[in-house]
mmCIF file of C-alpha atoms in Angstrom:
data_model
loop_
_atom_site.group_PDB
_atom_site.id
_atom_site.type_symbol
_atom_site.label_atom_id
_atom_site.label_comp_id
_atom_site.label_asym_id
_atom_site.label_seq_id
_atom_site.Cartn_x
_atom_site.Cartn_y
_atom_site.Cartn_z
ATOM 1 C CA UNK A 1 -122.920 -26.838 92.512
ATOM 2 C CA UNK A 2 -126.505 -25.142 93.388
ATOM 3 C CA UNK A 3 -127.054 -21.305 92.678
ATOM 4 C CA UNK A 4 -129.703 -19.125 93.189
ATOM 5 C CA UNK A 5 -130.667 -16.355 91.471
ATOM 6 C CA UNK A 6 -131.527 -13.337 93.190
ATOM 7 C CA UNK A 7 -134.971 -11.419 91.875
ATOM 8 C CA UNK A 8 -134.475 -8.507 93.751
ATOM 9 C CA UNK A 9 -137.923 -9.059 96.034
ATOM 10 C CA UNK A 10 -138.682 -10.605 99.281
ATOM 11 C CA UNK A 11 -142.019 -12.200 99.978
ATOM 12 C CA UNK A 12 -142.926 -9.539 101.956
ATOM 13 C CA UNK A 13 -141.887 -7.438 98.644
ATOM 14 C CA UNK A 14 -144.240 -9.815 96.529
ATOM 15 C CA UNK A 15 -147.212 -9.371 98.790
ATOM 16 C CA UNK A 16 -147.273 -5.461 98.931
ATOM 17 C CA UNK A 17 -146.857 -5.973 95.263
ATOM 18 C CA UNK A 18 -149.759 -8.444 95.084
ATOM 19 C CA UNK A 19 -152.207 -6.337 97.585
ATOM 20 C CA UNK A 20 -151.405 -3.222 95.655
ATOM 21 C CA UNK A 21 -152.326 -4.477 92.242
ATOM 22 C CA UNK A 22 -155.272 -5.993 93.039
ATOM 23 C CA UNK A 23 -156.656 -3.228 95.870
ATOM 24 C CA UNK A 24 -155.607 -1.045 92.146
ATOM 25 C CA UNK A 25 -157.679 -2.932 89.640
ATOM 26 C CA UNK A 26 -160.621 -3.387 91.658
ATOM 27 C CA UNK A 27 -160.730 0.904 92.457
ATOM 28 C CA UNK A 28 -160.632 0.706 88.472
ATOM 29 C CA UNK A 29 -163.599 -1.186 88.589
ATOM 30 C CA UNK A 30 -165.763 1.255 90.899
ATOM 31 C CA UNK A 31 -164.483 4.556 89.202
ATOM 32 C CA UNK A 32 -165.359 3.209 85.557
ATOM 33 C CA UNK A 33 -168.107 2.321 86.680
ATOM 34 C CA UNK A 34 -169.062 5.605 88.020
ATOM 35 C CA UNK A 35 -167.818 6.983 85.169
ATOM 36 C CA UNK A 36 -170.629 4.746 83.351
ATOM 37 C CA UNK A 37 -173.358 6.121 85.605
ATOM 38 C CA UNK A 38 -172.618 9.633 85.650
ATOM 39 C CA UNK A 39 -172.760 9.604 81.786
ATOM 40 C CA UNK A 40 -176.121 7.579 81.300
ATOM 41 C CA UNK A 41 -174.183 4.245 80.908
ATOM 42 C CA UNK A 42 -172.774 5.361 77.523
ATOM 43 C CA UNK A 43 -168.991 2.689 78.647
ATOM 44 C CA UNK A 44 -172.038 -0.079 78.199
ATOM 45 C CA UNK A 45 -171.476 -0.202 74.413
ATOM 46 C CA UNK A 46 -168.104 -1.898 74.955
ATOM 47 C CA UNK A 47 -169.295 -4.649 76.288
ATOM 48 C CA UNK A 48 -169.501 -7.944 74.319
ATOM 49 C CA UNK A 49 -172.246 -8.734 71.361
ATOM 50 C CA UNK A 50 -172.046 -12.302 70.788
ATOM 51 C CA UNK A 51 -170.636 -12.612 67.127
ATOM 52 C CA UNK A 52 -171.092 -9.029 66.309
ATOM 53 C CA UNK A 53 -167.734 -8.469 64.634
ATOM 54 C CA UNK A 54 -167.743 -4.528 65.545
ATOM 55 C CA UNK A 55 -168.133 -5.787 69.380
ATOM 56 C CA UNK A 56 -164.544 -7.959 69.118
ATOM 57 C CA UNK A 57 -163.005 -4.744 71.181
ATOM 58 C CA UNK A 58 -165.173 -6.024 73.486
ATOM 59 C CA UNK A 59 -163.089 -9.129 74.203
ATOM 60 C CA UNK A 60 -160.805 -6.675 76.430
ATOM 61 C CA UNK A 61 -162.887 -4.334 77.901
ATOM 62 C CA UNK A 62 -165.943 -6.274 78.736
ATOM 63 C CA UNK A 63 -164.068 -7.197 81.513
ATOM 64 C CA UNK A 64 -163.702 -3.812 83.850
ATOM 65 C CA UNK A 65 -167.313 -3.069 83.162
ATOM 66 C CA UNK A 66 -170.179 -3.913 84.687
ATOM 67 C CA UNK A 67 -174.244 -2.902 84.723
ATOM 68 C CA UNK A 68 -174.798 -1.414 88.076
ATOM 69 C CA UNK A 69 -172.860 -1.143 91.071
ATOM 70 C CA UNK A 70 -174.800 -4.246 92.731
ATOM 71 C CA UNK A 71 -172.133 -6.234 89.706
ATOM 72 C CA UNK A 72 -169.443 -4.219 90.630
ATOM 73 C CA UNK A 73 -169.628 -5.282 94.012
ATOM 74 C CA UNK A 74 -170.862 -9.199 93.316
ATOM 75 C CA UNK A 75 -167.101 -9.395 91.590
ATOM 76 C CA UNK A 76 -164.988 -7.557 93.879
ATOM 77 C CA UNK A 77 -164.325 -9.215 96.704
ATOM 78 C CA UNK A 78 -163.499 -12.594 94.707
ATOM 79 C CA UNK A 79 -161.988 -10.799 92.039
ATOM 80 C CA UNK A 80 -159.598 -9.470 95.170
ATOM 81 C CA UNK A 81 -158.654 -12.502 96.985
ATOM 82 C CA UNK A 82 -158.479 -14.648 94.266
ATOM 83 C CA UNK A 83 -156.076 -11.990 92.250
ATOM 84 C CA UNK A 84 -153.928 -11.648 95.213
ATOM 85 C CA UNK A 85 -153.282 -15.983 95.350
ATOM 86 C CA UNK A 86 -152.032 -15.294 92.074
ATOM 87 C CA UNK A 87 -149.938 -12.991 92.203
ATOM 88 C CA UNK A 88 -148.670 -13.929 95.159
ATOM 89 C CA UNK A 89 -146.651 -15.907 92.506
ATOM 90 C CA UNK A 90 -145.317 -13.311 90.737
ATOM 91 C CA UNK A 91 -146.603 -10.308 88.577
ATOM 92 C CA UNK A 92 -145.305 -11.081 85.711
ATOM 93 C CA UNK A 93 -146.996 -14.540 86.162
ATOM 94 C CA UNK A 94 -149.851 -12.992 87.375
ATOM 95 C CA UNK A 95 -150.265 -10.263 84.158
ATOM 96 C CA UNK A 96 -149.711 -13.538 82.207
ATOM 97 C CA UNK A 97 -152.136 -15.786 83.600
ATOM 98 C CA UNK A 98 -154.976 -12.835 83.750
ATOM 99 C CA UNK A 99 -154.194 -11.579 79.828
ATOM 100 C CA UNK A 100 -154.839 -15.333 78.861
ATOM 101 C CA UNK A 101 -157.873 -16.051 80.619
ATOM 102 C CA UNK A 102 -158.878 -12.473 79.773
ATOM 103 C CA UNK A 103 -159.009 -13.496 75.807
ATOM 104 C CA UNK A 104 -159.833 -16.884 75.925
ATOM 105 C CA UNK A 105 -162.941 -15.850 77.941
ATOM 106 C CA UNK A 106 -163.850 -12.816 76.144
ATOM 107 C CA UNK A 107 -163.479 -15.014 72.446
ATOM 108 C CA UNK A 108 -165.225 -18.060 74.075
ATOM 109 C CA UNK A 109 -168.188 -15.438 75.105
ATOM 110 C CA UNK A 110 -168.373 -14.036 71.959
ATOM 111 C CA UNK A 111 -168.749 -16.804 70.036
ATOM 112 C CA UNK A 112 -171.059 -19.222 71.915
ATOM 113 C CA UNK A 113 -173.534 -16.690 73.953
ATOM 114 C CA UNK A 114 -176.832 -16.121 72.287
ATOM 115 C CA UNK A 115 -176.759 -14.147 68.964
ATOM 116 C CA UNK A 116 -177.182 -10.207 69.978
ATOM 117 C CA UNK A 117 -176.923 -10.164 73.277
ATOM 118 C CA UNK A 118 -174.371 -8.291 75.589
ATOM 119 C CA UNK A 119 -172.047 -9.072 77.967
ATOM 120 C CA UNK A 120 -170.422 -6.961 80.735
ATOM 121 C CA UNK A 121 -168.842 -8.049 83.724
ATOM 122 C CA UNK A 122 -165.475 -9.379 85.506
ATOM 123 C CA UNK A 123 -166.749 -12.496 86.216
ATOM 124 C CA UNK A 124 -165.281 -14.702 83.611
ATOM 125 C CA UNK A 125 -161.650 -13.540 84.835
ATOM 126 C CA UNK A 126 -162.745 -14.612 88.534
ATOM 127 C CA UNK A 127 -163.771 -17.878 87.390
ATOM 128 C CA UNK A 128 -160.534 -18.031 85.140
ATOM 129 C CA UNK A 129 -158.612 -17.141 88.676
ATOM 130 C CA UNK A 130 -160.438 -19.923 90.355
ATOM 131 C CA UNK A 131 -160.072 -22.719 87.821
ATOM 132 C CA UNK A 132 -155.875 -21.654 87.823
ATOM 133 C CA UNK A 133 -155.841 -21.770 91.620
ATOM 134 C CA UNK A 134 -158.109 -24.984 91.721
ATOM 135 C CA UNK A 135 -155.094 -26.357 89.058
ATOM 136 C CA UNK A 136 -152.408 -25.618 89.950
ATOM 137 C CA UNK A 137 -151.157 -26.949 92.926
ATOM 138 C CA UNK A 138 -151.768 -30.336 91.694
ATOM 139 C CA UNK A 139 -149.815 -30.109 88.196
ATOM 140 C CA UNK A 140 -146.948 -28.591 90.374
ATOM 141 C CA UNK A 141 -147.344 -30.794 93.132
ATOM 142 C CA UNK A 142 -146.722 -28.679 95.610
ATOM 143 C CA UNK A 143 -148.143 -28.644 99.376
ATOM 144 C CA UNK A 144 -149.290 -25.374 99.172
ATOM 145 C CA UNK A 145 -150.948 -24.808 96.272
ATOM 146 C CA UNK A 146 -153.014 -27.627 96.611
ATOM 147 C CA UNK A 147 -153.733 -25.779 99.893
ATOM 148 C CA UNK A 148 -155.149 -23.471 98.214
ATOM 149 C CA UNK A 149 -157.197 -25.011 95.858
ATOM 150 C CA UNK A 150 -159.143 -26.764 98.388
ATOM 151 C CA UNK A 151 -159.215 -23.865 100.273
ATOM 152 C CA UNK A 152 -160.790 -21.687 97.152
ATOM 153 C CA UNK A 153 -162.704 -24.893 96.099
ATOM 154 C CA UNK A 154 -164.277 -24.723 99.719
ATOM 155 C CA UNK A 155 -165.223 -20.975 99.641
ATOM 156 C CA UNK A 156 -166.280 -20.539 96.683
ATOM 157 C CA UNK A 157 -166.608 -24.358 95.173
ATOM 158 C CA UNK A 158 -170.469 -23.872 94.886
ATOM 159 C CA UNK A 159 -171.040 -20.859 93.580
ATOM 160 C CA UNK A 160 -168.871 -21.716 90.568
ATOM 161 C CA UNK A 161 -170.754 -24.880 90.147
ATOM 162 C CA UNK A 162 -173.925 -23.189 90.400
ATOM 163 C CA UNK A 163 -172.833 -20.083 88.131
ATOM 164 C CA UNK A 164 -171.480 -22.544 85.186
ATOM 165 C CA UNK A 165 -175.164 -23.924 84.720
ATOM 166 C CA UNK A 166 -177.873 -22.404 82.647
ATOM 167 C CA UNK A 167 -180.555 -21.420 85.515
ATOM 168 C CA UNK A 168 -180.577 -17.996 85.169
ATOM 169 C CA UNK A 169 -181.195 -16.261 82.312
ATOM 170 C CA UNK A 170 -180.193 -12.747 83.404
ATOM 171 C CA UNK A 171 -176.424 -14.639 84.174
ATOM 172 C CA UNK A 172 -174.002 -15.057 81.257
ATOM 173 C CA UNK A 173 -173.335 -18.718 82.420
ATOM 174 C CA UNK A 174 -171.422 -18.825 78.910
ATOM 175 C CA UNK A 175 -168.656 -16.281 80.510
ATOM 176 C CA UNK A 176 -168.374 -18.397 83.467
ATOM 177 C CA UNK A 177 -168.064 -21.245 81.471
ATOM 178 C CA UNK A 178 -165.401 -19.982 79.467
ATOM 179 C CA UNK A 179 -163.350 -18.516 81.997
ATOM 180 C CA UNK A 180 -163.305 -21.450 84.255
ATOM 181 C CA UNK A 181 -162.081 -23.751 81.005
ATOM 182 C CA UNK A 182 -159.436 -21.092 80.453
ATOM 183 C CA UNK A 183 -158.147 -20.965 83.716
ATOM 184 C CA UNK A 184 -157.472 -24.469 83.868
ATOM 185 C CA UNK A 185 -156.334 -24.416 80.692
ATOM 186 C CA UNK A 186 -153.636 -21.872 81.422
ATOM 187 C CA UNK A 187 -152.899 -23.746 84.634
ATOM 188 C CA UNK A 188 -151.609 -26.540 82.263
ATOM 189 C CA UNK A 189 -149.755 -24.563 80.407
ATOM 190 C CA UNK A 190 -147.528 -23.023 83.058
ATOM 191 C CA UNK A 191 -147.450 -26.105 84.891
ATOM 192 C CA UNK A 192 -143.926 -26.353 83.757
ATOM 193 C CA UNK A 193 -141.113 -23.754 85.633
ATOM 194 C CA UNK A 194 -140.047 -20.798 82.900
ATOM 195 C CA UNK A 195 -136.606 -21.031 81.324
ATOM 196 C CA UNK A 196 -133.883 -19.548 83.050
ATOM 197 C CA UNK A 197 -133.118 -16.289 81.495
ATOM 198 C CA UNK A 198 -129.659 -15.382 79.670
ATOM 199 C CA UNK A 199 -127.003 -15.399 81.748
ATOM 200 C CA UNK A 200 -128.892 -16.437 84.836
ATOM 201 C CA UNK A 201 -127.261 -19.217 87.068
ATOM 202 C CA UNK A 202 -128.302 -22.552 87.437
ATOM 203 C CA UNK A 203 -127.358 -25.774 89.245
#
């Protein structure tokens, strides 16, 4: 006998959910960093100093800050569309998938960028997004996933490729870099369906 479990949420529930979360975090993004103007960049301190242990904080906020409004706006719109894919999934899978990459980026920047220099910026988490997306549709093997992934790997296939190389000095390559490994790396690891929860019903 086949059961279903009922969440509680349509799709149409999930992607109000999904738009609203991500239309959220990136307004987080643009008011912290007007925060960070209006005070003479004084939120630029939390940023990451590679192997500076009092910079470690870093690892987590590093993320929603940025130098400039110009970076601000160079992440958003991936940052955005590539969020929303996610969660599209789920939020709790989303919040998940984004705390991972978030850490594995911010230690992997820490420890392998140039001694005593900075890094701000949510690039690392939109390369994490990309490398999950570009993932995992083919560990799952479904259709539309792997939809998806060609369709991200289409869009924004070459400016991953290009960021992930060390041409430009004024980029933190070594954040892309790390993201995009933890992204697929996290990919793999949910690649198997979560446990059914006590008491649910199963087939």
């Amino acid at each position: 006998m086949s059961t279903t479990v009922d969440t509680g949420l349509t799709q149409t529930d999930r992607t109000k959910a999904a738009a609203k979360l991500m239309l959220g975090w990136v307004a987080l993004l643009w008011v912290l960093e007007a925060v960070d103007h209006a005070t003479g960049h004084a939120l630029d301190q939390y940023g990451i100093v590679a192997r500076d242990p009092d910079s470690l904080p870093g690892v987590v906020t590093s993320a929603f800050l940025h130098f400039g409004f110009d970076h601000v706006a160079s992440n958003s719109v991936p940052l955005l569309v590539l969020g929303f894919l996610v969660a599209l999934s789920g939020i709790r899978r989303f919040l998940a998938v984004s705390g991972l990459i978030l850490l594995a980026d911010g230690l992997g920047t820490w420890l392998i960028s140039p001694s005593g220099t900075m890094t701000l910026g949510a690039s690392g988490i939109v390369f994490g997004l990309f490398g999950y997306l570009l993932v995992r549709g083919f560990v799952e093997r479904k259709a539309l996933g792997i939809a998806v992934a060609v369709g991200v790997a289409a869009v924004w296939g070459t400016t991953v490729l290009s960021g992930i190389l060390p041409t430009d000095s004024g980029v933190s390559w070594q954040g892309h870099l790390c993201g995009l490994v933890a992204g697929v790396v996290t990919a793999l690891y949910f690649r198997r369906p979560a446990r059914p929860r006590p008491g649910a019903l199963t087939a």
